[in-house]
CSV table of C-alpha atoms in Angstrom, one decimal:
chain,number,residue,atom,x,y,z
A,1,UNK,CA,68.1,-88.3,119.8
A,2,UNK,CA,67.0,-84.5,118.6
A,3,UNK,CA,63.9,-83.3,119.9
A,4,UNK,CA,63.8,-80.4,117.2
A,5,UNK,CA,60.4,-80.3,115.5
A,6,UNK,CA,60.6,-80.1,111.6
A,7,UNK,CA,59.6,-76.3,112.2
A,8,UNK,CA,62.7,-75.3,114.2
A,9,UNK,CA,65.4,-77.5,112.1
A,10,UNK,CA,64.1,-75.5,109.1
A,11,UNK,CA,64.5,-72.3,111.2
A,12,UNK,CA,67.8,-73.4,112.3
A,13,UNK,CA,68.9,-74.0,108.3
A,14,UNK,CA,67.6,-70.7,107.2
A,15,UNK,CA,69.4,-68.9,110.2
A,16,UNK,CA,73.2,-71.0,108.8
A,17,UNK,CA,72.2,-69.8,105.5
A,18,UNK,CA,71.5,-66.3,106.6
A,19,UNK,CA,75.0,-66.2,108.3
A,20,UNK,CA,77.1,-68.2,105.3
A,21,UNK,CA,74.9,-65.2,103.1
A,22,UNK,CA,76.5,-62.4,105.8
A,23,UNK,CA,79.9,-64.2,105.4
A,24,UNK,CA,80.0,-64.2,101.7
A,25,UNK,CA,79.1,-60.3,101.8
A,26,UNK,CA,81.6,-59.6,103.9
A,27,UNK,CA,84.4,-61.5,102.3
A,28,UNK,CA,83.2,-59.4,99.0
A,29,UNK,CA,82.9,-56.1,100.3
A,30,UNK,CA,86.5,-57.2,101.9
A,31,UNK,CA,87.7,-58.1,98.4
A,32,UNK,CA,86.1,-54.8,97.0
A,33,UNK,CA,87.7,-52.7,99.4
A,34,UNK,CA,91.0,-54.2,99.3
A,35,UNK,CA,90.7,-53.7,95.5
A,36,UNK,CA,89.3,-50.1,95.7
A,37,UNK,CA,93.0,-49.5,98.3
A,38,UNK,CA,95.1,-51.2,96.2
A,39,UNK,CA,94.1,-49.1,92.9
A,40,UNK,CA,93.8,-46.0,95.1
A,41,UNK,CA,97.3,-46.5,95.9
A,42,UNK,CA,98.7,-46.9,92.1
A,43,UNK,CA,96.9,-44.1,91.2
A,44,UNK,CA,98.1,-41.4,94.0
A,45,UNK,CA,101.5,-43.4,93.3
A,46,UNK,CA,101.0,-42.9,89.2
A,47,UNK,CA,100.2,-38.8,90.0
A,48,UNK,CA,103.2,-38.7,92.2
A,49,UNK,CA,105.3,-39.6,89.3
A,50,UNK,CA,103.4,-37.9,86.9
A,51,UNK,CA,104.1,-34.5,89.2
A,52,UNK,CA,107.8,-35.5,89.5
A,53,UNK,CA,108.7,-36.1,85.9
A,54,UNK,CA,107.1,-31.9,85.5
A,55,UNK,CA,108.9,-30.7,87.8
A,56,UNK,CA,111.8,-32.3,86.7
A,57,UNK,CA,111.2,-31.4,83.3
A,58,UNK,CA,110.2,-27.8,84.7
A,59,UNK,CA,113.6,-27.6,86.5
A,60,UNK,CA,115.7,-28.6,83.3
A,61,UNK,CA,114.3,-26.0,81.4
A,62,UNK,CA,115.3,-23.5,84.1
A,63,UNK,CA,118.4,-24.7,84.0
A,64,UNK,CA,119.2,-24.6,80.4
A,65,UNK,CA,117.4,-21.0,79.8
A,66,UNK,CA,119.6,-18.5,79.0
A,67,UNK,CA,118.8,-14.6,81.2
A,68,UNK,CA,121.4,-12.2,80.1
A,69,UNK,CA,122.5,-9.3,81.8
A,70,UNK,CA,125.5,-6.5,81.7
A,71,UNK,CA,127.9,-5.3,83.8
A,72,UNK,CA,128.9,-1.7,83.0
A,73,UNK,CA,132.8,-1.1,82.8
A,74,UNK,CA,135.4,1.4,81.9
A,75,UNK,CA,133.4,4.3,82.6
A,76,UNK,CA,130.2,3.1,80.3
A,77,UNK,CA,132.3,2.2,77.1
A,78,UNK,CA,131.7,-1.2,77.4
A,79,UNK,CA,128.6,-3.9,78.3
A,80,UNK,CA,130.4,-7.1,80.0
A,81,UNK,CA,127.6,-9.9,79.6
A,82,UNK,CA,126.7,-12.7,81.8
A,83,UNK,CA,124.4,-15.2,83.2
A,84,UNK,CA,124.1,-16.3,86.4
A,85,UNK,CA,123.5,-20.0,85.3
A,86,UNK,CA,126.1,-20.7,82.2
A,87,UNK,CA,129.5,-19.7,80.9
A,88,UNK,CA,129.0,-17.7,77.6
A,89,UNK,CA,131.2,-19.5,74.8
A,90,UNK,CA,130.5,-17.0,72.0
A,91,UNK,CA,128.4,-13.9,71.1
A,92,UNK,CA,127.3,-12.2,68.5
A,93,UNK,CA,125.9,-8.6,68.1
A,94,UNK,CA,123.6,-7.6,65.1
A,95,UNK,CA,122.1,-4.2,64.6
A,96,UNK,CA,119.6,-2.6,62.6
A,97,UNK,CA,120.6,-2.4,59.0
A,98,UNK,CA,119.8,1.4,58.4
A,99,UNK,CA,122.6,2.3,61.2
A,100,UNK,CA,125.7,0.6,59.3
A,101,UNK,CA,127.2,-1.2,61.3
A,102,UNK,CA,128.4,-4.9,60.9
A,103,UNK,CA,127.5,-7.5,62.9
A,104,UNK,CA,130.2,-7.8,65.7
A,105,UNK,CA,132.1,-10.9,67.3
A,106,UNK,CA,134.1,-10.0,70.3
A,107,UNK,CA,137.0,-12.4,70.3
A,108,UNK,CA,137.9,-12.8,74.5
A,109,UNK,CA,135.0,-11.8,76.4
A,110,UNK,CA,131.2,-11.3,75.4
A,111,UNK,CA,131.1,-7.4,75.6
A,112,UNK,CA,129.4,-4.7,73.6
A,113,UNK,CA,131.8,-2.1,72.9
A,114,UNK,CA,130.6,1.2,72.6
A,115,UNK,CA,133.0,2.0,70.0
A,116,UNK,CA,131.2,-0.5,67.5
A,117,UNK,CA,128.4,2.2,66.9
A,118,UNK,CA,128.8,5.3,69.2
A,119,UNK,CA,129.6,7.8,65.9
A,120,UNK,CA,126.8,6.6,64.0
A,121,UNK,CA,124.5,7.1,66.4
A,122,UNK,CA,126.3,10.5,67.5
A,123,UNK,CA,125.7,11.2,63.8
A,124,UNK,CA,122.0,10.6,63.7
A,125,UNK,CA,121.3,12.3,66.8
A,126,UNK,CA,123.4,15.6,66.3
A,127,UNK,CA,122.1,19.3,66.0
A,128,UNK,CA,119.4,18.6,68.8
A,129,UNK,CA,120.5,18.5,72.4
A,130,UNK,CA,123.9,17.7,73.6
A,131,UNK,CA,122.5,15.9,76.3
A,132,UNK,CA,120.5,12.9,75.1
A,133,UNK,CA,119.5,9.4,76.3
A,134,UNK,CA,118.3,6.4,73.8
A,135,UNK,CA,117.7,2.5,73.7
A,136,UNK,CA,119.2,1.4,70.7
A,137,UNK,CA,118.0,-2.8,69.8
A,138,UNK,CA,120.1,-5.0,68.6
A,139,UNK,CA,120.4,-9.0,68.3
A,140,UNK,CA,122.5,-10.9,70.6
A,141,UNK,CA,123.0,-14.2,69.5
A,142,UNK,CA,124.8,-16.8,72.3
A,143,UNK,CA,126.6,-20.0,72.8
A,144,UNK,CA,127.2,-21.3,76.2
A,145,UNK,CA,127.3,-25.0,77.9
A,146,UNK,CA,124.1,-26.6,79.2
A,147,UNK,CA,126.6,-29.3,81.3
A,148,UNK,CA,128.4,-31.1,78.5
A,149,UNK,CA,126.0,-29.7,75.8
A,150,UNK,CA,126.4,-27.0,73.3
A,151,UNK,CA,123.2,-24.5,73.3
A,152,UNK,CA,121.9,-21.6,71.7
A,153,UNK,CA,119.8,-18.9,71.6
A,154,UNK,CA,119.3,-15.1,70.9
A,155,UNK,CA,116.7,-11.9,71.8
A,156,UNK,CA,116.5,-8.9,70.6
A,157,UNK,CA,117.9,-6.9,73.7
A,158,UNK,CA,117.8,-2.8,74.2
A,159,UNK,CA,121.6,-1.0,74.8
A,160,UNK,CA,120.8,2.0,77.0
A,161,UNK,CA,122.7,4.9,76.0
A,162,UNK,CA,123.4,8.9,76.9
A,163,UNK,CA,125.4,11.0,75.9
A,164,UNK,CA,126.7,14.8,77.0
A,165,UNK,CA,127.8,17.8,75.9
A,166,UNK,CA,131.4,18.5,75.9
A,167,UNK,CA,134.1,21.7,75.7
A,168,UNK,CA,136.1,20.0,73.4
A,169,UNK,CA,136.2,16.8,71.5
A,170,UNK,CA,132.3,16.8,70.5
A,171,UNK,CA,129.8,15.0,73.2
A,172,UNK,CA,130.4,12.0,75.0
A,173,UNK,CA,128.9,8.6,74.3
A,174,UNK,CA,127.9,6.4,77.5
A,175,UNK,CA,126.4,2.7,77.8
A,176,UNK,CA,124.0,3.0,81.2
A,177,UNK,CA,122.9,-1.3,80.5
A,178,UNK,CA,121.0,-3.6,78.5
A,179,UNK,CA,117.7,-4.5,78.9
A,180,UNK,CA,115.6,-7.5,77.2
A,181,UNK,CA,113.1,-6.8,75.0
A,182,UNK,CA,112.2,-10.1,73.9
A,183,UNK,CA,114.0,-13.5,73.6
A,184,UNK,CA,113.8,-15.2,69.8
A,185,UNK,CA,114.2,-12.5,66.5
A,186,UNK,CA,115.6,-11.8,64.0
A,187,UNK,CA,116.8,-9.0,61.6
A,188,UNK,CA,113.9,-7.9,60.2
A,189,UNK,CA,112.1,-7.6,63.5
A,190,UNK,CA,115.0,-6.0,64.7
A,191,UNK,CA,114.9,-3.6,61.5
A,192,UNK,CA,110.9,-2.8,61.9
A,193,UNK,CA,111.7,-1.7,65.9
A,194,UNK,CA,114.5,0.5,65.1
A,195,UNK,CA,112.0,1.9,62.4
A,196,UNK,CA,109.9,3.2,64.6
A,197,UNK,CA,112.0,3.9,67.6
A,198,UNK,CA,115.1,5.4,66.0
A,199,UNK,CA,115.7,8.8,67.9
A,200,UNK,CA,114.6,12.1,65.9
A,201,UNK,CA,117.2,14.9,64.7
């Protein structure tokens, strides 16, 4: 037989309600944290990808971006190009209109032959000094393999030149390298540079 008095049974309800109240917070504020972990973890997971898929993306671009450069050979008549990341297929070299010469297409390797526009330039640049030393721009244009893929792509690029007096035979005409100006052109902004850089008499 209970000897509670009706004041301490209520007491005693209100302190099981209290504690099934505690419970129920606690099993929400479990729920809510579990919740708050669980989308915590997508997202850092989510941004993880995200960052992957750029520098993937980042890293194929690398890759399939062409950075040419020359080799000097046979004593500076002739510009060997390259790049590091592809094997050239085919090259084209286009020049400023006003110099007359035609667009070249070596047929083995992707040079720049000195002999392609060493007299008109000799021609523009006699009666001053026998000893001179120029940038002359031209457009290379390029095919090489990205993998199993064709690409392309061109840049208006500067030939470094000199040249030296001589006791016979006129002055010498020497490549010194080829420098980039710019990647993407075309003629006419090749045209408008050579405009205003084109060596003085």
């Amino acid at each position: 037989m209970s000897t509670e008095t009706p004041t301490e049974r209520r007491e005693a309800a209100a302190t099981r309600r209290r504690w099934v109240t505690l419970a129920e917070v606690v099993a929400v504020a479990g729920v809510l944290i579990a919740a708050l972990t669980l989308w915590t973890n997508w997202s850092d997971h989510r941004a993880n990808e995200a960052d992957k898929i750029a520098a993937q993306s980042s890293a194929a671009r690398e890759r399939t971006k062409i950075d040419l450069s020359a080799i000097v050979q046979d004593g500076g008549n002739t510009l060997l190009l390259k790049d590091a990341r592809h094997d050239l297929q085919d090259v084209t070299v286009t020049f400023p209109r006003s110099l007359g010469v035609s667009p070249q297409r070596p047929p083995a390797e992707p040079v720049i032959d000195a002999s392609w526009f060493s007299a008109p330039l000799l021609k523009l640049t006699d009666g001053g000094s026998d000893d001179r030393a120029g940038r002359l721009p031209v457009l290379v244009s390029v095919q090489y393999f990205d993998g199993d893929t064709t690409r392309s792509a061109s840049g208006i690029y500067d030939v470094i030149w000199k040249t030296h007096g001589r006791r016979i035979l006129g002055r010498s005409f020497k490549l010194e390298g080829l420098r980039v100006r710019q990647l993407g052109g075309d003629q006419a902004k090749l045209d408008a540079i050579w405009a205003k850089e084109k060596p003085a008499t």
